[in-house]
mmCIF file of C-alpha atoms in Angstrom:
data_model
loop_
_atom_site.group_PDB
_atom_site.id
_atom_site.type_symbol
_atom_site.label_atom_id
_atom_site.label_comp_id
_atom_site.label_asym_id
_atom_site.label_seq_id
_atom_site.Cartn_x
_atom_site.Cartn_y
_atom_site.Cartn_z
ATOM 1 C CA UNK A 1134 18.971 14.735 -21.562
ATOM 2 C CA UNK A 1135 18.374 11.517 -21.125
ATOM 3 C CA UNK A 1136 15.455 11.086 -18.038
ATOM 4 C CA UNK A 1137 15.964 9.733 -15.555
ATOM 5 C CA UNK A 1138 18.883 7.391 -14.820
ATOM 6 C CA UNK A 1139 18.119 4.283 -12.330
ATOM 7 C CA UNK A 1140 21.128 1.694 -11.805
ATOM 8 C CA UNK A 1141 20.732 -1.290 -11.380
ATOM 9 C CA UNK A 1142 17.311 -2.334 -13.109
ATOM 10 C CA UNK A 1143 17.336 -6.084 -11.330
ATOM 11 C CA UNK A 1144 18.706 -6.755 -8.875
ATOM 12 C CA UNK A 1145 17.964 -10.029 -6.798
ATOM 13 C CA UNK A 1146 19.256 -10.218 -2.982
ATOM 14 C CA UNK A 1147 19.299 -12.150 0.258
ATOM 15 C CA UNK A 1148 17.753 -12.305 3.304
ATOM 16 C CA UNK A 1149 19.723 -9.433 5.611
ATOM 17 C CA UNK A 1150 21.692 -8.128 2.850
ATOM 18 C CA UNK A 1151 22.648 -4.299 1.644
ATOM 19 C CA UNK A 1152 21.006 -3.678 -1.112
ATOM 20 C CA UNK A 1153 21.621 0.193 -1.954
ATOM 21 C CA UNK A 1154 19.411 2.164 -5.589
ATOM 22 C CA UNK A 1155 20.564 5.129 -7.542
ATOM 23 C CA UNK A 1156 19.218 7.538 -9.100
ATOM 24 C CA UNK A 1157 19.917 9.926 -11.883
ATOM 25 C CA UNK A 1158 17.133 13.333 -11.820
ATOM 26 C CA UNK A 1159 17.034 14.545 -15.061
ATOM 27 C CA UNK A 1160 19.156 17.910 -15.251
ATOM 28 C CA UNK A 1161 17.326 21.233 -13.586
ATOM 29 C CA UNK A 1162 15.254 19.051 -11.597
ATOM 30 C CA UNK A 1163 14.828 20.733 -7.982
ATOM 31 C CA UNK A 1164 12.304 17.991 -6.482
ATOM 32 C CA UNK A 1165 13.079 14.487 -6.613
ATOM 33 C CA UNK A 1166 10.674 11.264 -5.070
ATOM 34 C CA UNK A 1167 11.149 7.730 -4.290
ATOM 35 C CA UNK A 1168 8.492 5.456 -4.597
ATOM 36 C CA UNK A 1169 8.064 1.747 -3.947
ATOM 37 C CA UNK A 1170 4.908 -0.207 -6.658
ATOM 38 C CA UNK A 1171 3.814 -2.912 -5.165
ATOM 39 C CA UNK A 1172 0.467 -5.030 -6.731
ATOM 40 C CA UNK A 1173 -0.682 -5.348 -2.861
ATOM 41 C CA UNK A 1174 -0.320 -1.459 -1.968
ATOM 42 C CA UNK A 1175 0.012 0.659 -5.528
ATOM 43 C CA UNK A 1176 1.741 3.157 -5.943
ATOM 44 C CA UNK A 1177 3.200 4.791 -2.626
ATOM 45 C CA UNK A 1178 5.970 7.285 -1.830
ATOM 46 C CA UNK A 1179 8.473 7.161 0.064
ATOM 47 C CA UNK A 1180 10.748 10.028 0.503
ATOM 48 C CA UNK A 1181 10.870 13.622 -1.873
ATOM 49 C CA UNK A 1182 14.326 16.300 -2.276
ATOM 50 C CA UNK A 1183 14.162 19.559 -2.639
ATOM 51 C CA UNK A 1184 16.729 20.749 -2.988
ATOM 52 C CA UNK A 1185 18.835 17.913 -2.359
ATOM 53 C CA UNK A 1186 17.665 18.653 1.202
ATOM 54 C CA UNK A 1187 14.851 15.485 2.380
ATOM 55 C CA UNK A 1188 11.323 16.506 2.921
ATOM 56 C CA UNK A 1189 9.445 14.701 3.767
ATOM 57 C CA UNK A 1190 10.261 11.584 4.380
ATOM 58 C CA UNK A 1191 6.604 10.051 6.420
ATOM 59 C CA UNK A 1192 6.330 6.656 4.159
ATOM 60 C CA UNK A 1193 9.864 5.220 4.813
ATOM 61 C CA UNK A 1194 8.315 1.903 6.112
ATOM 62 C CA UNK A 1195 11.212 1.620 8.657
ATOM 63 C CA UNK A 1196 14.307 2.092 10.144
ATOM 64 C CA UNK A 1197 16.382 -0.132 7.657
ATOM 65 C CA UNK A 1198 15.707 2.295 4.916
ATOM 66 C CA UNK A 1199 17.768 5.735 4.329
ATOM 67 C CA UNK A 1200 17.383 7.922 1.360
ATOM 68 C CA UNK A 1201 20.622 10.758 0.701
ATOM 69 C CA UNK A 1202 20.427 12.947 -2.183
ATOM 70 C CA UNK A 1203 25.042 14.404 -1.761
ATOM 71 C CA UNK A 1204 24.506 16.559 -4.952
ATOM 72 C CA UNK A 1205 21.896 17.571 -7.356
ATOM 73 C CA UNK A 1206 22.121 15.042 -10.295
ATOM 74 C CA UNK A 1207 23.191 12.172 -7.802
ATOM 75 C CA UNK A 1208 20.475 9.673 -5.097
ATOM 76 C CA UNK A 1209 20.374 6.549 -3.404
ATOM 77 C CA UNK A 1210 17.389 4.400 -1.966
ATOM 78 C CA UNK A 1211 19.155 2.256 0.762
ATOM 79 C CA UNK A 1212 18.389 -1.141 2.541
ATOM 80 C CA UNK A 1213 20.055 -3.263 5.613
ATOM 81 C CA UNK A 1214 19.174 -5.490 5.851
ATOM 82 C CA UNK A 1215 16.826 -6.156 3.811
ATOM 83 C CA UNK A 1216 13.706 -8.591 3.612
ATOM 84 C CA UNK A 1217 11.830 -10.549 1.377
ATOM 85 C CA UNK A 1218 8.761 -7.699 1.818
ATOM 86 C CA UNK A 1219 11.593 -5.959 0.795
ATOM 87 C CA UNK A 1220 10.418 -7.091 -2.749
ATOM 88 C CA UNK A 1221 9.048 -4.744 -5.220
ATOM 89 C CA UNK A 1222 9.408 -2.431 -8.540
ATOM 90 C CA UNK A 1223 10.899 1.265 -6.894
ATOM 91 C CA UNK A 1224 11.155 4.229 -9.059
ATOM 92 C CA UNK A 1225 13.251 7.980 -8.617
ATOM 93 C CA UNK A 1226 11.480 10.166 -10.218
ATOM 94 C CA UNK A 1227 12.280 14.639 -10.404
ATOM 95 C CA UNK A 1228 9.667 17.789 -11.219
ATOM 96 C CA UNK A 1229 10.180 20.479 -12.721
ATOM 97 C CA UNK A 1230 7.978 23.262 -13.133
ATOM 98 C CA UNK A 1231 4.681 20.969 -12.335
ATOM 99 C CA UNK A 1232 5.030 17.268 -14.135
ATOM 100 C CA UNK A 1233 6.908 14.763 -12.321
ATOM 101 C CA UNK A 1234 9.288 12.150 -14.596
ATOM 102 C CA UNK A 1235 9.498 9.221 -13.603
ATOM 103 C CA UNK A 1236 13.574 7.450 -13.917
ATOM 104 C CA UNK A 1237 12.649 2.845 -15.138
ATOM 105 C CA UNK A 1238 12.113 1.463 -12.077
ATOM 106 C CA UNK A 1239 14.792 -0.683 -10.268
ATOM 107 C CA UNK A 1240 12.641 -4.177 -9.587
ATOM 108 C CA UNK A 1241 14.585 -5.776 -6.839
ATOM 109 C CA UNK A 1242 14.172 -9.538 -5.414
ATOM 110 C CA UNK A 1243 15.356 -9.986 -2.180
ATOM 111 C CA UNK A 1244 15.525 -13.868 -1.865
ATOM 112 C CA UNK B 708 -5.969 11.375 4.172
ATOM 113 C CA UNK B 709 -6.600 11.358 0.704
ATOM 114 C CA UNK B 710 -7.947 8.448 -1.394
ATOM 115 C CA UNK B 711 -8.337 7.623 -5.154
ATOM 116 C CA UNK B 712 -10.077 5.090 -6.930
ATOM 117 C CA UNK B 713 -10.149 4.519 -10.161
ATOM 118 C CA UNK B 714 -12.734 2.901 -11.976
ATOM 119 C CA UNK B 715 -12.612 0.080 -13.517
ATOM 120 C CA UNK B 716 -10.108 -1.644 -12.522
ATOM 121 C CA UNK B 717 -9.887 -2.734 -15.675
ATOM 122 C CA UNK B 718 -11.204 -3.012 -19.684
ATOM 123 C CA UNK B 719 -10.788 -4.674 -22.764
ATOM 124 C CA UNK B 720 -12.689 -2.787 -25.797
ATOM 125 C CA UNK B 721 -12.255 -4.169 -29.415
ATOM 126 C CA UNK B 722 -10.577 -1.453 -31.476
ATOM 127 C CA UNK B 723 -11.103 1.982 -31.947
ATOM 128 C CA UNK B 724 -13.959 2.207 -29.818
ATOM 129 C CA UNK B 725 -14.378 5.319 -27.554
ATOM 130 C CA UNK B 726 -13.778 4.656 -24.030
ATOM 131 C CA UNK B 727 -14.136 6.457 -20.813
ATOM 132 C CA UNK B 728 -11.845 6.023 -17.528
ATOM 133 C CA UNK B 729 -12.845 6.726 -14.712
ATOM 134 C CA UNK B 730 -11.066 8.614 -10.939
ATOM 135 C CA UNK B 731 -12.896 10.016 -7.513
ATOM 136 C CA UNK B 732 -11.168 11.375 -4.689
ATOM 137 C CA UNK B 733 -12.267 12.213 -1.565
ATOM 138 C CA UNK B 734 -10.602 15.938 -1.358
ATOM 139 C CA UNK B 735 -11.097 18.436 -2.953
ATOM 140 C CA UNK B 736 -8.555 20.369 -1.519
ATOM 141 C CA UNK B 737 -6.174 19.151 -4.829
ATOM 142 C CA UNK B 738 -3.006 21.913 -6.189
ATOM 143 C CA UNK B 739 -3.705 19.564 -9.301
ATOM 144 C CA UNK B 740 -4.714 16.246 -10.981
ATOM 145 C CA UNK B 741 -2.367 14.352 -13.451
ATOM 146 C CA UNK B 742 -3.013 11.368 -15.756
ATOM 147 C CA UNK B 743 -0.156 8.653 -16.360
ATOM 148 C CA UNK B 744 0.242 6.168 -18.524
ATOM 149 C CA UNK B 745 2.451 3.042 -17.347
ATOM 150 C CA UNK B 746 3.536 0.190 -19.742
ATOM 151 C CA UNK B 747 5.689 -3.649 -18.076
ATOM 152 C CA UNK B 748 8.026 -2.860 -16.668
ATOM 153 C CA UNK B 749 8.543 0.985 -17.719
ATOM 154 C CA UNK B 750 8.062 3.001 -15.459
ATOM 155 C CA UNK B 751 4.859 5.842 -16.079
ATOM 156 C CA UNK B 752 4.518 9.219 -18.438
ATOM 157 C CA UNK B 753 3.124 11.517 -18.299
ATOM 158 C CA UNK B 754 0.341 12.543 -20.124
ATOM 159 C CA UNK B 755 -2.387 15.139 -18.673
ATOM 160 C CA UNK B 756 -1.771 17.739 -16.096
ATOM 161 C CA UNK B 757 -4.619 19.195 -15.503
ATOM 162 C CA UNK B 758 -5.128 23.288 -12.875
ATOM 163 C CA UNK B 759 -7.091 23.027 -10.411
ATOM 164 C CA UNK B 760 -8.529 25.766 -11.588
ATOM 165 C CA UNK B 761 -8.861 24.032 -15.604
ATOM 166 C CA UNK B 762 -12.245 21.391 -16.484
ATOM 167 C CA UNK B 763 -9.958 20.342 -19.302
ATOM 168 C CA UNK B 764 -7.190 19.323 -20.847
ATOM 169 C CA UNK B 765 -6.587 17.396 -24.078
ATOM 170 C CA UNK B 766 -3.946 16.063 -26.587
ATOM 171 C CA UNK B 767 -5.005 14.455 -29.498
ATOM 172 C CA UNK B 768 -7.072 11.157 -28.758
ATOM 173 C CA UNK B 769 -6.865 12.303 -24.919
ATOM 174 C CA UNK B 770 -9.425 14.312 -23.375
ATOM 175 C CA UNK B 771 -9.497 15.008 -19.457
ATOM 176 C CA UNK B 772 -11.924 16.005 -17.014
ATOM 177 C CA UNK B 773 -11.535 17.589 -13.674
ATOM 178 C CA UNK B 774 -14.282 18.151 -11.135
ATOM 179 C CA UNK B 775 -13.310 19.567 -8.124
ATOM 180 C CA UNK B 776 -16.416 20.224 -5.985
ATOM 181 C CA UNK B 777 -17.232 16.244 -7.338
ATOM 182 C CA UNK B 778 -13.867 15.697 -6.753
ATOM 183 C CA UNK B 779 -13.990 13.069 -10.237
ATOM 184 C CA UNK B 780 -11.804 13.245 -13.272
ATOM 185 C CA UNK B 781 -12.746 11.160 -16.156
ATOM 186 C CA UNK B 782 -9.843 10.096 -19.371
ATOM 187 C CA UNK B 783 -10.970 10.401 -22.973
ATOM 188 C CA UNK B 784 -9.733 8.059 -25.235
ATOM 189 C CA UNK B 785 -11.478 8.409 -28.764
ATOM 190 C CA UNK B 786 -10.478 6.138 -31.802
ATOM 191 C CA UNK B 787 -9.064 3.532 -29.613
ATOM 192 C CA UNK B 788 -5.852 1.819 -30.917
ATOM 193 C CA UNK B 789 -4.356 -1.525 -29.529
ATOM 194 C CA UNK B 790 -0.557 0.290 -29.394
ATOM 195 C CA UNK B 791 -3.033 2.633 -26.310
ATOM 196 C CA UNK B 792 -2.995 -0.700 -24.134
ATOM 197 C CA UNK B 793 -1.933 -0.020 -20.979
ATOM 198 C CA UNK B 794 -2.427 0.855 -17.152
ATOM 199 C CA UNK B 795 -3.694 4.020 -16.624
ATOM 200 C CA UNK B 796 -2.746 5.983 -13.098
ATOM 201 C CA UNK B 797 -5.017 8.915 -11.712
ATOM 202 C CA UNK B 798 -2.510 11.120 -9.034
ATOM 203 C CA UNK B 799 -2.861 14.763 -7.288
ATOM 204 C CA UNK B 800 -1.311 17.172 -6.157
ATOM 205 C CA UNK B 801 -2.380 18.867 -2.353
ATOM 206 C CA UNK B 802 -2.818 22.472 -2.010
ATOM 207 C CA UNK B 803 -0.735 22.006 0.859
ATOM 208 C CA UNK B 804 1.699 19.240 -0.435
ATOM 209 C CA UNK B 805 4.305 18.259 -2.959
ATOM 210 C CA UNK B 806 2.641 14.230 -3.075
ATOM 211 C CA UNK B 807 1.730 12.404 -6.191
ATOM 212 C CA UNK B 808 -1.138 10.122 -4.716
ATOM 213 C CA UNK B 809 -1.662 7.779 -6.947
ATOM 214 C CA UNK B 810 -4.954 5.997 -7.299
ATOM 215 C CA UNK B 811 -4.445 1.703 -8.531
ATOM 216 C CA UNK B 812 -5.233 2.261 -11.787
ATOM 217 C CA UNK B 813 -7.021 1.183 -15.095
ATOM 218 C CA UNK B 814 -5.630 -1.710 -16.890
ATOM 219 C CA UNK B 815 -6.235 -1.033 -20.330
ATOM 220 C CA UNK B 816 -6.570 -3.883 -23.511
ATOM 221 C CA UNK B 817 -7.464 -2.885 -26.912
ATOM 222 C CA UNK B 818 -7.800 -5.703 -28.887
ATOM 223 C CA UNK B 819 -7.262 -5.758 -32.895
#
């Protein structure tokens, strides 16, 4: 398996623009997690899905953030409108029985 | 609210040295504890997973221990190598959920 795939790997955008991050989990994994990593706050869980259903979105910072999982092999995290404080590395992870497998991350810079 | 603390924040050692990274958590009602490695600009790689009923796990030169009642875990790295240089993160999952709560990490540098 290719592991968790994320795209794009890098994104530079201007404040106010919409940003969409994409994730393909490992086949057969029924949990999918979105995290954000910053120097100030470390790794924070934003939202997670089980069998494509959002279970806990309490980590989503604001209504500007939304996440979807239309099927077992694809998820998106959308920020609209984006702000400079959203600049961070966003990770997607999927899980089998116990272990979470992380993607390489999307490095987002909002100018 | 669970809080995970890692000490030290950074560590620099000469090659060949044995070293210990520390992790503590405030709520002992954990389901398991995991140690991850993160290389610069990369994602996280799971190193070891310890169930709450276990005391330790070993993989190669790595050994992780867990004392659930005291809220502590250690990651022992034997005969360190420059390739071990990375950030090491500790994370716990609570008994009542699926969310990983991460520590801030220990940045390790092994000098050749």
